[in-house]
Amino acid sequence: MRWDPLTYDAQLSIEWIQQRRPLFILLFIAYTLFVFNMPRIWKGKRSQGLATIIFYWNAFNALADIVLLLGLLPDFLSSFHEGFYSSLCLNDGLYKNPRSGRAIFTFHISKVWELLDTVLVILDGRKPNILHVIHHIVISISMIYSYQHIGAMARWIAITNLSSHSALYSYLAAQSCAWKRRTCSARVINVIQMAQFPICLFGLIKIRQFVNARKKCETSYNGPSIIIYSSFFILFILFYVNKYRKDNSSKEIFKSNSKGLTNFCHSSLCHAFLGFLNSERLV
């Protein structure tokens, strides 16, 4: 695609993605094979200098998400000229405006390059969490196949995801160079991450209402999306409940005496807890 800051060819973007879908599918297959086989080969080793690479990677993603968010924010705010209906059902200039068109296209493609998150986690000697791996795969595939078919709902998905990921990657970048341990900010980031699911579910339910009322709605993205968002919302809730339950258990461990701690650490629960500490952070 030729770069012209004053114009944007939305049809050319569709063709570009369609032509490269086979390549993307091969990439997804390679990613899956890597994630499920490399940890056994790598065996928890850590690459020298990887911490610096991870910092720059997180900083790059934070900056990219902030830029994309700023590119889409004017369209999102102006889309409420007829309330929720126009924001959720009318594309207006979302795909054709040079600023928002490029931003929404890049947002879809960014879900592919974010697969590198898990690769870096493995090379850093940590075990990837299966829920996050599945989440990466499902979202990246849906983004490649739903571009423009998703319609006006894309602005809600993009705005919520870019907002949460801007905060997430900024936190991870700061943590890698300044904060050497998790702080209470981690819980705030997790809440922000979780918030995008109910917000988008609300949008999808409103779309269903508009469609049932026989209003014009420029989207074919509803039923399957509700199932996907509901499933991930429930799974992530269960994940974080289990996670913070273990965090609270760890506080009780450190309050115990040395003998009690030794006995506890010989139990399977301690081994499970230590395994959790080595699991993947949210990406």
PDB file of C-alpha atoms in Angstrom:
ATOM      1  CA  MET A   1       0.000   0.000   0.000  1.00  0.00           C
ATOM      2  CA  ARG A   2       1.312   3.423  -0.963  1.00  0.00           C
ATOM      3  CA  TRP A   3       1.565   5.982   1.780  1.00  0.00           C
ATOM      4  CA  ASP A   4      -0.517   9.109   1.232  1.00  0.00           C
ATOM      5  CA  PRO A   5      -1.353  11.095   4.378  1.00  0.00           C
ATOM      6  CA  LEU A   6      -4.351  12.791   2.739  1.00  0.00           C
ATOM      7  CA  THR A   7      -6.158   9.728   1.363  1.00  0.00           C
ATOM      8  CA  TYR A   8      -6.830   6.176   2.438  1.00  0.00           C
ATOM      9  CA  ASP A   9      -8.012   3.258   0.307  1.00  0.00           C
ATOM     10  CA  ALA A  10     -10.037   0.984   2.596  1.00  0.00           C
ATOM     11  CA  GLN A  11     -10.580  -1.576  -0.173  1.00  0.00           C
ATOM     12  CA  LEU A  12      -6.841  -1.887  -0.684  1.00  0.00           C
ATOM     13  CA  SER A  13      -6.460  -2.699   3.017  1.00  0.00           C
ATOM     14  CA  ILE A  14      -9.011  -5.503   2.701  1.00  0.00           C
ATOM     15  CA  GLU A  15      -7.170  -6.956  -0.288  1.00  0.00           C
ATOM     16  CA  TRP A  16      -3.818  -6.699   1.518  1.00  0.00           C
ATOM     17  CA  ILE A  17      -5.094  -8.762   4.460  1.00  0.00           C
ATOM     18  CA  GLN A  18      -6.879 -11.280   2.229  1.00  0.00           C
ATOM     19  CA  GLN A  19      -3.743 -11.913   0.169  1.00  0.00           C
ATOM     20  CA  ARG A  20      -1.665 -12.550   3.298  1.00  0.00           C
ATOM     21  CA  ARG A  21      -4.110 -14.695   5.249  1.00  0.00           C
ATOM     22  CA  PRO A  22      -2.351 -17.960   4.266  1.00  0.00           C
ATOM     23  CA  LEU A  23       0.905 -16.487   5.598  1.00  0.00           C
ATOM     24  CA  PHE A  24      -0.805 -15.440   8.818  1.00  0.00           C
ATOM     25  CA  ILE A  25      -2.263 -18.935   9.267  1.00  0.00           C
ATOM     26  CA  LEU A  26       1.202 -20.469   8.868  1.00  0.00           C
ATOM     27  CA  LEU A  27       2.460 -17.997  11.454  1.00  0.00           C
ATOM     28  CA  PHE A  28      -0.305 -19.004  13.889  1.00  0.00           C
ATOM     29  CA  ILE A  29       0.546 -22.690  13.406  1.00  0.00           C
ATOM     30  CA  ALA A  30       4.252 -21.997  13.984  1.00  0.00           C
ATOM     31  CA  TYR A  31       3.366 -19.977  17.101  1.00  0.00           C
ATOM     32  CA  THR A  32       1.258 -22.818  18.501  1.00  0.00           C
ATOM     33  CA  LEU A  33       3.973 -25.411  17.869  1.00  0.00           C
ATOM     34  CA  PHE A  34       6.600 -23.136  19.435  1.00  0.00           C
ATOM     35  CA  VAL A  35       4.552 -22.397  22.546  1.00  0.00           C
ATOM     36  CA  PHE A  36       3.705 -26.018  23.291  1.00  0.00           C
ATOM     37  CA  ASN A  37       7.112 -27.527  22.461  1.00  0.00           C
ATOM     38  CA  MET A  38       9.787 -24.914  23.147  1.00  0.00           C
ATOM     39  CA  PRO A  39       9.410 -24.861  26.978  1.00  0.00           C
ATOM     40  CA  ARG A  40      10.456 -28.530  27.109  1.00  0.00           C
ATOM     41  CA  ILE A  41      13.476 -27.802  24.916  1.00  0.00           C
ATOM     42  CA  TRP A  42      14.420 -24.523  26.581  1.00  0.00           C
ATOM     43  CA  LYS A  43      13.959 -25.936  30.112  1.00  0.00           C
ATOM     44  CA  GLY A  44      13.707 -22.616  31.918  1.00  0.00           C
ATOM     45  CA  LYS A  45      16.940 -21.127  30.576  1.00  0.00           C
ATOM     46  CA  ARG A  46      17.188 -17.338  30.305  1.00  0.00           C
ATOM     47  CA  SER A  47      18.830 -15.571  27.384  1.00  0.00           C
ATOM     48  CA  GLN A  48      21.452 -12.953  28.225  1.00  0.00           C
ATOM     49  CA  GLY A  49      20.382  -9.427  27.413  1.00  0.00           C
ATOM     50  CA  LEU A  50      16.742 -10.452  27.040  1.00  0.00           C
ATOM     51  CA  ALA A  51      15.656  -8.111  29.843  1.00  0.00           C
ATOM     52  CA  THR A  52      16.702  -5.130  27.721  1.00  0.00           C
ATOM     53  CA  ILE A  53      14.863  -6.506  24.693  1.00  0.00           C
ATOM     54  CA  ILE A  54      11.715  -7.052  26.771  1.00  0.00           C
ATOM     55  CA  PHE A  55      11.887  -3.477  28.070  1.00  0.00           C
ATOM     56  CA  TYR A  56      12.116  -2.000  24.572  1.00  0.00           C
ATOM     57  CA  TRP A  57       9.406  -4.370  23.345  1.00  0.00           C
ATOM     58  CA  ASN A  58       7.007  -3.273  26.095  1.00  0.00           C
ATOM     59  CA  ALA A  59       7.899   0.384  25.576  1.00  0.00           C
ATOM     60  CA  PHE A  60       7.310   0.063  21.812  1.00  0.00           C
ATOM     61  CA  ASN A  61       3.893  -1.532  22.337  1.00  0.00           C
ATOM     62  CA  ALA A  62       2.912   1.073  24.923  1.00  0.00           C
ATOM     63  CA  LEU A  63       3.830   3.902  22.537  1.00  0.00           C
ATOM     64  CA  ALA A  64       2.171   2.205  19.539  1.00  0.00           C
ATOM     65  CA  ASP A  65      -1.064   1.614  21.452  1.00  0.00           C
ATOM     66  CA  ILE A  66      -1.149   5.203  22.706  1.00  0.00           C
ATOM     67  CA  VAL A  67      -0.660   6.535  19.151  1.00  0.00           C
ATOM     68  CA  LEU A  68      -3.400   4.248  17.787  1.00  0.00           C
ATOM     69  CA  LEU A  69      -5.697   5.220  20.661  1.00  0.00           C
ATOM     70  CA  LEU A  70      -5.220   8.919  19.895  1.00  0.00           C
ATOM     71  CA  GLY A  71      -5.875   8.207  16.226  1.00  0.00           C
ATOM     72  CA  LEU A  72      -9.212   6.525  16.970  1.00  0.00           C
ATOM     73  CA  LEU A  73     -10.420   8.685  19.854  1.00  0.00           C
ATOM     74  CA  PRO A  74     -11.833  11.578  17.719  1.00  0.00           C
ATOM     75  CA  ASP A  75     -13.911   9.125  15.654  1.00  0.00           C
ATOM     76  CA  PHE A  76     -15.104   7.334  18.792  1.00  0.00           C
ATOM     77  CA  LEU A  77     -16.225  10.530  20.527  1.00  0.00           C
ATOM     78  CA  SER A  78     -17.948  11.924  17.429  1.00  0.00           C
ATOM     79  CA  SER A  79     -19.697   8.605  16.740  1.00  0.00           C
ATOM     80  CA  PHE A  80     -22.265   9.263  19.493  1.00  0.00           C
ATOM     81  CA  HIS A  81     -24.151  11.871  17.418  1.00  0.00           C
ATOM     82  CA  GLU A  82     -27.187   9.539  17.581  1.00  0.00           C
ATOM     83  CA  GLY A  83     -26.289   7.941  20.893  1.00  0.00           C
ATOM     84  CA  PHE A  84     -25.277   4.303  21.214  1.00  0.00           C
ATOM     85  CA  TYR A  85     -26.998   3.477  17.926  1.00  0.00           C
ATOM     86  CA  SER A  86     -24.687   5.543  15.712  1.00  0.00           C
ATOM     87  CA  SER A  87     -21.584   4.538  17.663  1.00  0.00           C
ATOM     88  CA  LEU A  88     -22.323   0.807  17.493  1.00  0.00           C
ATOM     89  CA  CYS A  89     -24.139   0.486  14.161  1.00  0.00           C
ATOM     90  CA  LEU A  90     -22.892   3.188  11.770  1.00  0.00           C
ATOM     91  CA  ASN A  91     -19.399   3.042  10.289  1.00  0.00           C
ATOM     92  CA  ASP A  92     -19.438   6.670   9.131  1.00  0.00           C
ATOM     93  CA  GLY A  93     -15.777   7.447   8.339  1.00  0.00           C
ATOM     94  CA  LEU A  94     -14.230   4.809  10.600  1.00  0.00           C
ATOM     95  CA  TYR A  95     -12.640   2.837   7.744  1.00  0.00           C
ATOM     96  CA  LYS A  96     -12.373   5.573   5.107  1.00  0.00           C
ATOM     97  CA  ASN A  97     -11.002   8.510   7.085  1.00  0.00           C
ATOM     98  CA  PRO A  98      -7.186   8.529   6.674  1.00  0.00           C
ATOM     99  CA  ARG A  99      -6.511   8.852  10.415  1.00  0.00           C
ATOM    100  CA  SER A 100      -9.030   6.393  11.815  1.00  0.00           C
ATOM    101  CA  GLY A 101      -8.753   4.074   8.786  1.00  0.00           C
ATOM    102  CA  ARG A 102      -5.023   3.552   9.259  1.00  0.00           C
ATOM    103  CA  ALA A 103      -5.415   3.276  13.030  1.00  0.00           C
ATOM    104  CA  ILE A 104      -8.106   0.580  12.885  1.00  0.00           C
ATOM    105  CA  PHE A 105      -6.171  -1.349  10.216  1.00  0.00           C
ATOM    106  CA  THR A 106      -2.966  -1.234  12.280  1.00  0.00           C
ATOM    107  CA  PHE A 107      -4.903  -2.273  15.382  1.00  0.00           C
ATOM    108  CA  HIS A 108      -6.027  -5.470  13.635  1.00  0.00           C
ATOM    109  CA  ILE A 109      -2.481  -6.236  12.474  1.00  0.00           C
ATOM    110  CA  SER A 110      -1.045  -5.491  15.935  1.00  0.00           C
ATOM    111  CA  LYS A 111      -2.779  -8.574  17.334  1.00  0.00           C
ATOM    112  CA  VAL A 112      -0.440 -10.626  15.134  1.00  0.00           C
ATOM    113  CA  TRP A 113       2.811  -9.018  16.271  1.00  0.00           C
ATOM    114  CA  GLU A 114       1.676  -9.270  19.914  1.00  0.00           C
ATOM    115  CA  LEU A 115       2.181 -13.030  19.599  1.00  0.00           C
ATOM    116  CA  LEU A 116       5.834 -12.218  20.242  1.00  0.00           C
ATOM    117  CA  ASP A 117       4.844 -11.554  23.873  1.00  0.00           C
ATOM    118  CA  THR A 118       4.583 -15.267  24.565  1.00  0.00           C
ATOM    119  CA  VAL A 119       7.798 -16.014  22.680  1.00  0.00           C
ATOM    120  CA  LEU A 120       9.682 -13.583  24.925  1.00  0.00           C
ATOM    121  CA  VAL A 121       8.058 -15.094  28.021  1.00  0.00           C
ATOM    122  CA  ILE A 122       9.372 -18.546  27.061  1.00  0.00           C
ATOM    123  CA  LEU A 123      12.852 -17.278  26.164  1.00  0.00           C
ATOM    124  CA  ASP A 124      12.893 -15.515  29.543  1.00  0.00           C
ATOM    125  CA  GLY A 125      12.608 -18.901  31.227  1.00  0.00           C
ATOM    126  CA  ARG A 126       8.964 -18.620  32.267  1.00  0.00           C
ATOM    127  CA  LYS A 127       6.132 -20.999  31.507  1.00  0.00           C
ATOM    128  CA  PRO A 128       3.306 -19.456  29.444  1.00  0.00           C
ATOM    129  CA  ASN A 129      -0.181 -19.605  30.871  1.00  0.00           C
ATOM    130  CA  ILE A 130      -2.450 -21.724  28.661  1.00  0.00           C
ATOM    131  CA  LEU A 131      -5.373 -19.285  28.996  1.00  0.00           C
ATOM    132  CA  HIS A 132      -3.290 -16.405  27.670  1.00  0.00           C
ATOM    133  CA  VAL A 133      -1.968 -18.534  24.806  1.00  0.00           C
ATOM    134  CA  ILE A 134      -5.493 -19.471  23.735  1.00  0.00           C
ATOM    135  CA  HIS A 135      -6.570 -15.845  24.111  1.00  0.00           C
ATOM    136  CA  HIS A 136      -3.725 -14.695  21.839  1.00  0.00           C
ATOM    137  CA  ILE A 137      -4.560 -17.286  19.175  1.00  0.00           C
ATOM    138  CA  VAL A 138      -8.327 -16.669  19.153  1.00  0.00           C
ATOM    139  CA  ILE A 139      -8.013 -12.886  19.089  1.00  0.00           C
ATOM    140  CA  SER A 140      -5.318 -12.783  16.389  1.00  0.00           C
ATOM    141  CA  ILE A 141      -7.288 -15.134  14.109  1.00  0.00           C
ATOM    142  CA  SER A 142     -10.528 -13.210  14.648  1.00  0.00           C
ATOM    143  CA  MET A 143      -8.795  -9.907  13.896  1.00  0.00           C
ATOM    144  CA  ILE A 144      -7.407 -11.187  10.595  1.00  0.00           C
ATOM    145  CA  TYR A 145     -10.765 -12.556   9.440  1.00  0.00           C
ATOM    146  CA  SER A 146     -13.078  -9.882  10.842  1.00  0.00           C
ATOM    147  CA  TYR A 147     -11.432  -6.736   9.427  1.00  0.00           C
ATOM    148  CA  GLN A 148     -14.234  -4.438   8.178  1.00  0.00           C
ATOM    149  CA  HIS A 149     -16.820  -7.236   8.584  1.00  0.00           C
ATOM    150  CA  ILE A 150     -16.817  -6.319  12.246  1.00  0.00           C
ATOM    151  CA  GLY A 151     -18.262  -2.955  11.247  1.00  0.00           C
ATOM    152  CA  ALA A 152     -18.863  -0.131  13.693  1.00  0.00           C
ATOM    153  CA  MET A 153     -18.348  -2.377  16.724  1.00  0.00           C
ATOM    154  CA  ALA A 154     -14.635  -2.283  15.881  1.00  0.00           C
ATOM    155  CA  ARG A 155     -14.326   1.195  17.377  1.00  0.00           C
ATOM    156  CA  TRP A 156     -15.499  -0.092  20.774  1.00  0.00           C
ATOM    157  CA  ILE A 157     -13.265  -3.144  20.680  1.00  0.00           C
ATOM    158  CA  ALA A 158     -10.266  -1.075  19.579  1.00  0.00           C
ATOM    159  CA  ILE A 159     -10.772   1.756  22.080  1.00  0.00           C
ATOM    160  CA  THR A 160     -11.200  -0.542  25.087  1.00  0.00           C
ATOM    161  CA  ASN A 161      -8.331  -2.833  24.080  1.00  0.00           C
ATOM    162  CA  LEU A 162      -5.924  -0.012  23.239  1.00  0.00           C
ATOM    163  CA  SER A 163      -6.739   1.774  26.501  1.00  0.00           C
ATOM    164  CA  SER A 164      -6.095  -1.324  28.600  1.00  0.00           C
ATOM    165  CA  HIS A 165      -2.981  -2.358  26.676  1.00  0.00           C
ATOM    166  CA  SER A 166      -1.517   1.159  26.823  1.00  0.00           C
ATOM    167  CA  ALA A 167      -1.709   0.928  30.603  1.00  0.00           C
ATOM    168  CA  LEU A 168      -0.495  -2.681  30.634  1.00  0.00           C
ATOM    169  CA  TYR A 169       2.588  -2.215  28.452  1.00  0.00           C
ATOM    170  CA  SER A 170       3.487   1.048  30.197  1.00  0.00           C
ATOM    171  CA  TYR A 171       3.358  -0.786  33.526  1.00  0.00           C
ATOM    172  CA  LEU A 172       5.448  -3.695  32.214  1.00  0.00           C
ATOM    173  CA  ALA A 173       8.053  -1.330  30.752  1.00  0.00           C
ATOM    174  CA  ALA A 174       8.268   0.609  34.025  1.00  0.00           C
ATOM    175  CA  GLN A 175       8.426  -2.620  36.008  1.00  0.00           C
ATOM    176  CA  SER A 176      11.333  -3.952  33.969  1.00  0.00           C
ATOM    177  CA  CYS A 177      13.492  -0.854  34.456  1.00  0.00           C
ATOM    178  CA  ALA A 178      12.288   0.694  37.730  1.00  0.00           C
ATOM    179  CA  TRP A 179       9.856  -1.474  39.668  1.00  0.00           C
ATOM    180  CA  LYS A 180      11.632  -4.749  40.341  1.00  0.00           C
ATOM    181  CA  ARG A 181       8.605  -6.353  41.957  1.00  0.00           C
ATOM    182  CA  ARG A 182       4.851  -6.397  41.565  1.00  0.00           C
ATOM    183  CA  THR A 183       3.010  -3.579  43.335  1.00  0.00           C
ATOM    184  CA  CYS A 184      -0.629  -2.771  44.030  1.00  0.00           C
ATOM    185  CA  SER A 185      -0.600  -1.157  40.578  1.00  0.00           C
ATOM    186  CA  ALA A 186      -0.670  -4.672  39.117  1.00  0.00           C
ATOM    187  CA  ARG A 187      -4.176  -5.197  40.470  1.00  0.00           C
ATOM    188  CA  VAL A 188      -5.318  -1.895  38.986  1.00  0.00           C
ATOM    189  CA  ILE A 189      -3.934  -2.966  35.601  1.00  0.00           C
ATOM    190  CA  ASN A 190      -5.735  -6.302  35.898  1.00  0.00           C
ATOM    191  CA  VAL A 191      -9.033  -4.538  36.653  1.00  0.00           C
ATOM    192  CA  ILE A 192      -8.544  -2.325  33.586  1.00  0.00           C
ATOM    193  CA  GLN A 193      -7.818  -5.415  31.492  1.00  0.00           C
ATOM    194  CA  MET A 194     -10.981  -7.112  32.740  1.00  0.00           C
ATOM    195  CA  ALA A 195     -13.153  -4.038  32.144  1.00  0.00           C
ATOM    196  CA  GLN A 196     -12.938  -4.338  28.355  1.00  0.00           C
ATOM    197  CA  PHE A 197     -14.935  -7.595  28.403  1.00  0.00           C
ATOM    198  CA  PRO A 198     -18.168  -6.326  30.056  1.00  0.00           C
ATOM    199  CA  ILE A 199     -17.957  -3.061  28.088  1.00  0.00           C
ATOM    200  CA  CYS A 200     -17.797  -4.888  24.758  1.00  0.00           C
ATOM    201  CA  LEU A 201     -20.458  -7.367  25.886  1.00  0.00           C
ATOM    202  CA  PHE A 202     -22.715  -4.400  26.606  1.00  0.00           C
ATOM    203  CA  GLY A 203     -22.042  -3.086  23.091  1.00  0.00           C
ATOM    204  CA  LEU A 204     -22.810  -6.457  21.490  1.00  0.00           C
ATOM    205  CA  ILE A 205     -26.078  -6.773  23.421  1.00  0.00           C
ATOM    206  CA  LYS A 206     -27.093  -3.258  22.314  1.00  0.00           C
ATOM    207  CA  ILE A 207     -26.338  -4.207  18.699  1.00  0.00           C
ATOM    208  CA  ARG A 208     -28.627  -7.220  19.077  1.00  0.00           C
ATOM    209  CA  GLN A 209     -31.371  -4.910  20.327  1.00  0.00           C
ATOM    210  CA  PHE A 210     -30.942  -2.546  17.368  1.00  0.00           C
ATOM    211  CA  VAL A 211     -31.001  -5.456  14.911  1.00  0.00           C
ATOM    212  CA  ASN A 212     -34.153  -6.855  16.527  1.00  0.00           C
ATOM    213  CA  ALA A 213     -35.717  -3.401  16.178  1.00  0.00           C
ATOM    214  CA  ARG A 214     -34.923  -3.656  12.428  1.00  0.00           C
ATOM    215  CA  LYS A 215     -32.609  -0.675  12.465  1.00  0.00           C
ATOM    216  CA  LYS A 216     -29.780  -0.405   9.949  1.00  0.00           C
ATOM    217  CA  CYS A 217     -26.682  -1.862  11.594  1.00  0.00           C
ATOM    218  CA  GLU A 218     -23.408  -2.064   9.659  1.00  0.00           C
ATOM    219  CA  THR A 219     -21.980  -5.121  11.359  1.00  0.00           C
ATOM    220  CA  SER A 220     -22.186  -8.885  11.020  1.00  0.00           C
ATOM    221  CA  TYR A 221     -20.289  -9.390  14.265  1.00  0.00           C
ATOM    222  CA  ASN A 222     -22.646 -10.417  17.053  1.00  0.00           C
ATOM    223  CA  GLY A 223     -23.570 -13.977  18.089  1.00  0.00           C
ATOM    224  CA  PRO A 224     -20.096 -15.600  17.963  1.00  0.00           C
ATOM    225  CA  SER A 225     -18.565 -12.499  19.539  1.00  0.00           C
ATOM    226  CA  ILE A 226     -20.899 -12.666  22.531  1.00  0.00           C
ATOM    227  CA  ILE A 227     -19.891 -16.291  23.101  1.00  0.00           C
ATOM    228  CA  ILE A 228     -16.166 -15.486  22.782  1.00  0.00           C
ATOM    229  CA  TYR A 229     -16.267 -12.419  25.053  1.00  0.00           C
ATOM    230  CA  SER A 230     -18.470 -14.153  27.640  1.00  0.00           C
ATOM    231  CA  SER A 231     -16.201 -17.205  27.725  1.00  0.00           C
ATOM    232  CA  PHE A 232     -12.999 -15.198  28.140  1.00  0.00           C
ATOM    233  CA  PHE A 233     -14.648 -12.933  30.728  1.00  0.00           C
ATOM    234  CA  ILE A 234     -15.619 -15.929  32.877  1.00  0.00           C
ATOM    235  CA  LEU A 235     -12.264 -17.668  32.395  1.00  0.00           C
ATOM    236  CA  PHE A 236     -10.253 -14.561  33.301  1.00  0.00           C
ATOM    237  CA  ILE A 237     -12.413 -13.975  36.383  1.00  0.00           C
ATOM    238  CA  LEU A 238     -11.701 -17.534  37.532  1.00  0.00           C
ATOM    239  CA  PHE A 239      -8.003 -17.055  36.709  1.00  0.00           C
ATOM    240  CA  TYR A 240      -7.669 -13.883  38.814  1.00  0.00           C
ATOM    241  CA  VAL A 241      -9.746 -15.239  41.703  1.00  0.00           C
ATOM    242  CA  ASN A 242      -7.424 -18.232  41.847  1.00  0.00           C
ATOM    243  CA  LYS A 243      -4.383 -15.999  41.413  1.00  0.00           C
ATOM    244  CA  TYR A 244      -5.166 -13.611  44.273  1.00  0.00           C
ATOM    245  CA  ARG A 245      -6.261 -16.464  46.487  1.00  0.00           C
ATOM    246  CA  LYS A 246      -2.760 -17.871  46.059  1.00  0.00           C
ATOM    247  CA  ASP A 247      -1.274 -14.419  46.669  1.00  0.00           C
ATOM    248  CA  ASN A 248      -3.139 -14.233  49.994  1.00  0.00           C
ATOM    249  CA  SER A 249      -1.991 -17.748  50.848  1.00  0.00           C
ATOM    250  CA  SER A 250       1.613 -16.691  50.259  1.00  0.00           C
ATOM    251  CA  LYS A 251       1.259 -13.939  52.858  1.00  0.00           C
ATOM    252  CA  GLU A 252       0.263 -16.551  55.411  1.00  0.00           C
ATOM    253  CA  ILE A 253       3.284 -18.629  54.422  1.00  0.00           C
ATOM    254  CA  PHE A 254       5.727 -15.818  55.184  1.00  0.00           C
ATOM    255  CA  LYS A 255       4.119 -15.276  58.586  1.00  0.00           C
ATOM    256  CA  SER A 256       4.797 -18.854  59.636  1.00  0.00           C
ATOM    257  CA  ASN A 257       7.924 -19.945  61.512  1.00  0.00           C
ATOM    258  CA  SER A 258      10.846 -21.542  59.731  1.00  0.00           C
ATOM    259  CA  LYS A 259       9.848 -25.064  60.713  1.00  0.00           C
ATOM    260  CA  GLY A 260       6.307 -24.600  59.515  1.00  0.00           C
ATOM    261  CA  LEU A 261       7.565 -23.039  56.292  1.00  0.00           C
ATOM    262  CA  THR A 262       9.865 -25.982  55.650  1.00  0.00           C
ATOM    263  CA  ASN A 263       7.048 -28.462  56.197  1.00  0.00           C
ATOM    264  CA  PHE A 264       4.727 -26.452  53.998  1.00  0.00           C
ATOM    265  CA  CYS A 265       7.230 -26.246  51.171  1.00  0.00           C
ATOM    266  CA  HIS A 266       7.448 -30.011  51.063  1.00  0.00           C
ATOM    267  CA  SER A 267       3.750 -30.154  50.293  1.00  0.00           C
ATOM    268  CA  SER A 268       2.286 -30.286  46.802  1.00  0.00           C
ATOM    269  CA  LEU A 269       0.523 -26.967  47.449  1.00  0.00           C
ATOM    270  CA  CYS A 270       3.836 -25.163  47.779  1.00  0.00           C
ATOM    271  CA  HIS A 271       5.108 -26.719  44.581  1.00  0.00           C
ATOM    272  CA  ALA A 272       1.945 -25.580  42.835  1.00  0.00           C
ATOM    273  CA  PHE A 273       2.416 -22.085  44.250  1.00  0.00           C
ATOM    274  CA  LEU A 274       6.031 -21.926  43.129  1.00  0.00           C
ATOM    275  CA  GLY A 275       4.951 -23.095  39.708  1.00  0.00           C
ATOM    276  CA  PHE A 276       2.425 -20.284  39.587  1.00  0.00           C
ATOM    277  CA  LEU A 277       5.114 -17.715  40.352  1.00  0.00           C
ATOM    278  CA  ASN A 278       6.939 -18.874  37.242  1.00  0.00           C
ATOM    279  CA  SER A 279       3.843 -18.615  35.055  1.00  0.00           C
ATOM    280  CA  GLU A 280       3.259 -15.913  32.479  1.00  0.00           C
ATOM    281  CA  ARG A 281       2.167 -12.441  33.469  1.00  0.00           C
ATOM    282  CA  LEU A 282      -0.826 -11.018  31.674  1.00  0.00           C
ATOM    283  CA  VAL A 283       0.044  -9.974  28.127  1.00  0.00           C
TER     284      VAL A 283
END
